[in-house]
Amino acid sequence: GIQVEQSPPDLILQEGANSTLRCNFSDSVNNLQWFHQNPWGQLINLFYIPSGTKQNGRLSATTVATERYSLLYISSSQTTDSGVYFCAAETSGSRLTFGEGTQLTVNP
Amino acid sequence: GAGVSQSPSNKVTEKGKDVELRCDPISGHTALYWYRQSLGQGLEFLIYFQGNSAPDKSGLPSDRFSAERTGGSVSTLTIQRTQQEDSAVYLCASSLGAGLGEVHFGNGTRLTVT
């Protein structure tokens, strides 16, 4: 099955800093999604982005499907951005596979 | 409801008992996923239903685990003869279909086996 790798595994920022999280996947995908798991355990869908670029407020994501990677940008980080960020990928006919996540801590 | 609903939110059971966990997906969503997450760990795939196709059961850890999806809607995950290592948060998610649109998660069922 498809392999999904995320980097870095851990990231500590000061409030106001910018960051880039990376997701590499091993096969062509028809589905690539980013999620945020908050400290209470809720998983929130951030982006459905099998290709191209999307923006939502301070967050944006870019997937370069031909090169098999996706990037999540967080600008002007806030303490509420803390948590674990997961990417997940799906190939045709297979199920959604998650990476191991990036643990983000934003300090005030 | 507007989101994926899971029940119960918490379940404490004794080792050896059977448990049933329920998931109500978003109306109209044909794809339904079960994952579990142990404390501080990533998401472990369990089972995937897509429409009328045979479910992908490749993630079920043992034959004590089974799942059904009745009428293409509600799903039940059953764990028989629970063991302490089954303790985890069990998460259900749904989407419009394979590769179609956003996947949305419920709040999970926290299972504790004593």
Coordinates of C-alpha atoms in Angstrom, one line a residue:
Chain A
G1 CA 0.0 0.0 0.0
I2 CA 0.9 3.7 -0.1
Q3 CA 3.4 5.0 2.3
V4 CA 2.9 8.4 3.9
E5 CA 5.8 10.2 5.7
Q6 CA 5.5 13.5 7.5
S7 CA 8.2 15.9 8.7
P8 CA 9.3 17.2 11.1
P9 CA 7.9 14.9 13.8
D10 CA 8.0 17.7 16.3
L11 CA 8.0 21.4 16.0
I12 CA 8.2 24.2 18.7
L13 CA 7.4 27.8 17.7
Q14 CA 7.0 31.1 19.4
E15 CA 3.6 32.8 18.8
G16 CA 3.7 34.8 15.6
A17 CA 6.2 32.6 13.8
N18 CA 5.6 30.9 10.4
S19 CA 6.1 27.2 9.7
T20 CA 6.0 24.6 7.0
L21 CA 5.0 21.0 7.5
R22 CA 5.7 18.4 4.8
C23 CA 4.0 15.2 3.7
N24 CA 5.6 12.8 1.2
F25 CA 3.7 9.9 -0.3
S26 CA 4.9 6.9 -2.3
D27 CA 2.3 6.6 -5.0
S28 CA 0.0 8.6 -7.2
V29 CA -3.0 9.8 -5.2
N30 CA -6.6 10.8 -5.9
N31 CA -7.1 12.1 -2.4
L32 CA -4.8 14.0 -0.1
Q33 CA -6.1 15.6 3.1
W34 CA -4.7 17.5 6.1
F35 CA -6.1 17.3 9.6
H36 CA -5.5 19.0 12.9
Q37 CA -6.0 17.1 16.1
N38 CA -6.5 19.5 18.9
P39 CA -5.3 18.8 22.5
W40 CA -8.8 17.5 23.3
G41 CA -8.5 14.8 20.6
Q42 CA -10.9 16.2 18.0
L43 CA -9.8 15.7 14.4
I44 CA -10.7 18.6 12.2
N45 CA -10.4 18.5 8.5
L46 CA -8.3 21.4 7.3
F47 CA -7.9 20.8 3.5
Y48 CA -9.0 18.3 0.8
I49 CA -6.2 18.9 -1.7
P50 CA -5.3 16.2 -4.1
S51 CA -3.5 18.8 -6.2
G52 CA -2.9 22.6 -6.4
T53 CA -3.1 25.2 -3.7
K54 CA -5.7 26.2 -1.3
Q55 CA -5.9 28.9 1.5
N56 CA -8.0 29.2 4.5
G57 CA -7.2 32.2 6.7
R58 CA -3.7 31.8 8.1
L59 CA -3.4 28.3 6.7
S60 CA -2.6 27.3 3.2
A61 CA -1.7 24.0 1.5
T62 CA 0.0 23.0 -1.7
T63 CA 0.1 19.5 -3.2
V64 CA 2.5 18.8 -6.1
A65 CA 1.0 15.4 -7.2
T66 CA 3.7 14.8 -9.9
E67 CA 6.4 15.0 -7.3
R68 CA 4.4 13.2 -4.6
Y69 CA 4.5 15.7 -1.8
S70 CA 2.2 18.2 0.0
L71 CA 3.0 21.2 2.2
L72 CA 1.0 22.8 4.9
Y73 CA 1.9 26.4 5.7
I74 CA 0.9 28.1 9.0
S75 CA 1.5 31.8 9.2
S76 CA 1.5 34.0 12.3
S77 CA 1.0 31.0 14.5
Q78 CA -1.2 31.2 17.6
T79 CA -1.2 29.0 20.7
T80 CA -4.5 27.6 19.5
D81 CA -2.6 26.1 16.5
S82 CA -1.0 23.6 18.9
G83 CA -1.8 20.0 18.4
V84 CA -0.9 17.2 15.9
Y85 CA -1.1 17.7 12.2
F86 CA -1.8 14.6 10.1
C87 CA -1.8 14.2 6.4
A88 CA -3.6 11.3 4.8
A89 CA -3.5 10.0 1.2
E90 CA -5.6 7.6 -0.8
T91 CA -4.9 5.9 -4.1
S92 CA -7.5 4.6 -6.5
G93 CA -9.2 1.6 -5.0
S94 CA -7.4 1.7 -1.7
R95 CA -8.2 3.2 1.7
L96 CA -7.1 6.4 3.3
T97 CA -3.6 6.1 4.8
F98 CA -2.3 8.4 7.5
G99 CA 1.1 9.7 8.3
E100 CA 2.5 9.6 11.8
G101 CA 1.8 13.3 12.3
T102 CA 3.7 16.4 13.3
Q103 CA 3.4 17.5 16.9
L104 CA 3.2 21.3 16.9
T105 CA 3.6 23.4 20.1
V106 CA 3.2 27.1 19.9
N107 CA 4.4 29.0 23.0
P108 CA 3.1 32.4 24.0
Chain B
G1 CA -27.2 15.8 12.6
A2 CA -24.6 17.7 10.7
G3 CA -21.6 15.7 11.7
V4 CA -20.4 12.2 12.4
S5 CA -21.9 10.9 15.6
Q6 CA -20.4 8.2 17.8
S7 CA -21.7 6.5 20.8
P8 CA -21.0 5.9 23.6
S9 CA -18.4 8.6 24.1
N10 CA -16.8 6.6 26.9
K11 CA -17.0 2.9 27.7
V12 CA -15.4 1.1 30.6
T13 CA -15.6 -2.7 30.5
E14 CA -14.1 -5.7 32.2
K15 CA -11.6 -7.9 30.5
G16 CA -13.4 -10.7 28.6
K17 CA -16.7 -8.8 28.0
D18 CA -18.0 -7.9 24.6
V19 CA -18.6 -4.3 23.5
E20 CA -20.4 -2.6 20.7
L21 CA -19.4 0.9 19.4
R22 CA -21.8 2.8 17.1
C23 CA -21.1 5.3 14.3
D24 CA -23.7 7.4 12.5
P25 CA -22.1 8.9 9.4
I26 CA -23.0 12.2 7.7
S27 CA -26.2 11.7 5.7
G28 CA -25.4 10.8 2.1
H29 CA -21.8 9.7 2.8
T30 CA -21.1 6.4 1.2
A31 CA -17.6 5.9 2.6
L32 CA -17.2 5.0 6.2
Y33 CA -13.9 4.4 8.1
W34 CA -12.9 3.0 11.5
Y35 CA -9.6 3.9 13.1
R36 CA -8.2 3.5 16.6
Q37 CA -5.7 5.7 18.4
S38 CA -3.8 4.7 21.5
L39 CA -2.6 7.4 23.8
G40 CA 0.0 9.6 22.1
Q41 CA 0.0 7.5 19.0
G42 CA -1.0 7.8 15.4
L43 CA -4.2 6.5 13.7
E44 CA -4.4 2.8 13.1
F45 CA -6.7 1.7 10.3
L46 CA -9.3 -0.9 11.2
I47 CA -11.9 -1.2 8.5
Y48 CA -13.3 0.7 5.5
F49 CA -16.8 0.5 3.9
Q50 CA -17.5 2.0 0.5
G51 CA -21.0 1.8 -0.8
N52 CA -22.1 -1.8 -1.7
S53 CA -18.5 -3.0 -2.2
A54 CA -17.0 -5.7 0.1
P55 CA -15.5 -3.9 3.1
D56 CA -11.7 -3.6 3.4
K57 CA -11.1 -5.5 6.7
S58 CA -7.3 -5.7 6.3
G59 CA -6.7 -3.6 9.4
L60 CA -8.7 -5.6 11.9
P61 CA -6.1 -6.8 14.5
S62 CA -7.7 -10.1 15.3
D63 CA -10.9 -12.2 14.8
R64 CA -12.3 -10.7 18.0
F65 CA -13.0 -7.6 16.0
S66 CA -15.8 -7.3 13.5
A67 CA -17.9 -4.5 12.0
E68 CA -21.1 -4.1 10.1
R69 CA -22.8 -1.4 8.2
T70 CA -26.5 -1.7 7.9
G71 CA -28.4 -0.1 5.0
G72 CA -25.4 1.8 3.9
S73 CA -25.6 4.1 6.9
V74 CA -25.0 3.2 10.6
S75 CA -22.0 1.1 11.4
T76 CA -21.3 -1.0 14.5
L77 CA -17.8 -2.1 15.6
T78 CA -17.9 -5.1 17.9
I79 CA -15.0 -6.3 20.0
Q80 CA -15.5 -9.7 21.6
R81 CA -13.7 -11.0 24.7
T82 CA -12.0 -7.6 25.2
Q83 CA -8.4 -7.5 26.3
Q84 CA -6.5 -4.6 28.1
E85 CA -4.6 -3.9 24.9
D86 CA -7.9 -3.0 23.2
S87 CA -8.0 0.1 25.3
A88 CA -7.9 3.1 23.0
V89 CA -10.0 5.8 21.3
Y90 CA -12.0 4.3 18.4
L91 CA -12.7 6.9 15.7
C92 CA -15.2 6.8 12.9
A93 CA -15.1 8.9 9.8
S94 CA -17.1 9.4 6.7
S95 CA -16.9 11.0 3.2
L96 CA -19.0 11.3 0.1
G97 CA -17.1 8.4 -1.5
A98 CA -13.7 7.0 -2.3
G99 CA -11.4 9.9 -3.1
L100 CA -14.4 12.3 -3.0
G101 CA -14.4 15.3 -0.8
E102 CA -13.4 15.9 2.8
V103 CA -13.3 13.1 5.3
H104 CA -15.0 14.1 8.6
F105 CA -14.4 12.4 11.9
G106 CA -16.6 11.9 14.9
N107 CA -15.4 12.6 18.4
G108 CA -14.6 9.0 19.1
T109 CA -15.4 6.4 21.7
R110 CA -12.8 6.1 24.5
L111 CA -12.7 2.4 25.5
T112 CA -11.1 1.3 28.7
V113 CA -10.7 -2.4 29.5
T114 CA -10.0 -3.1 33.2

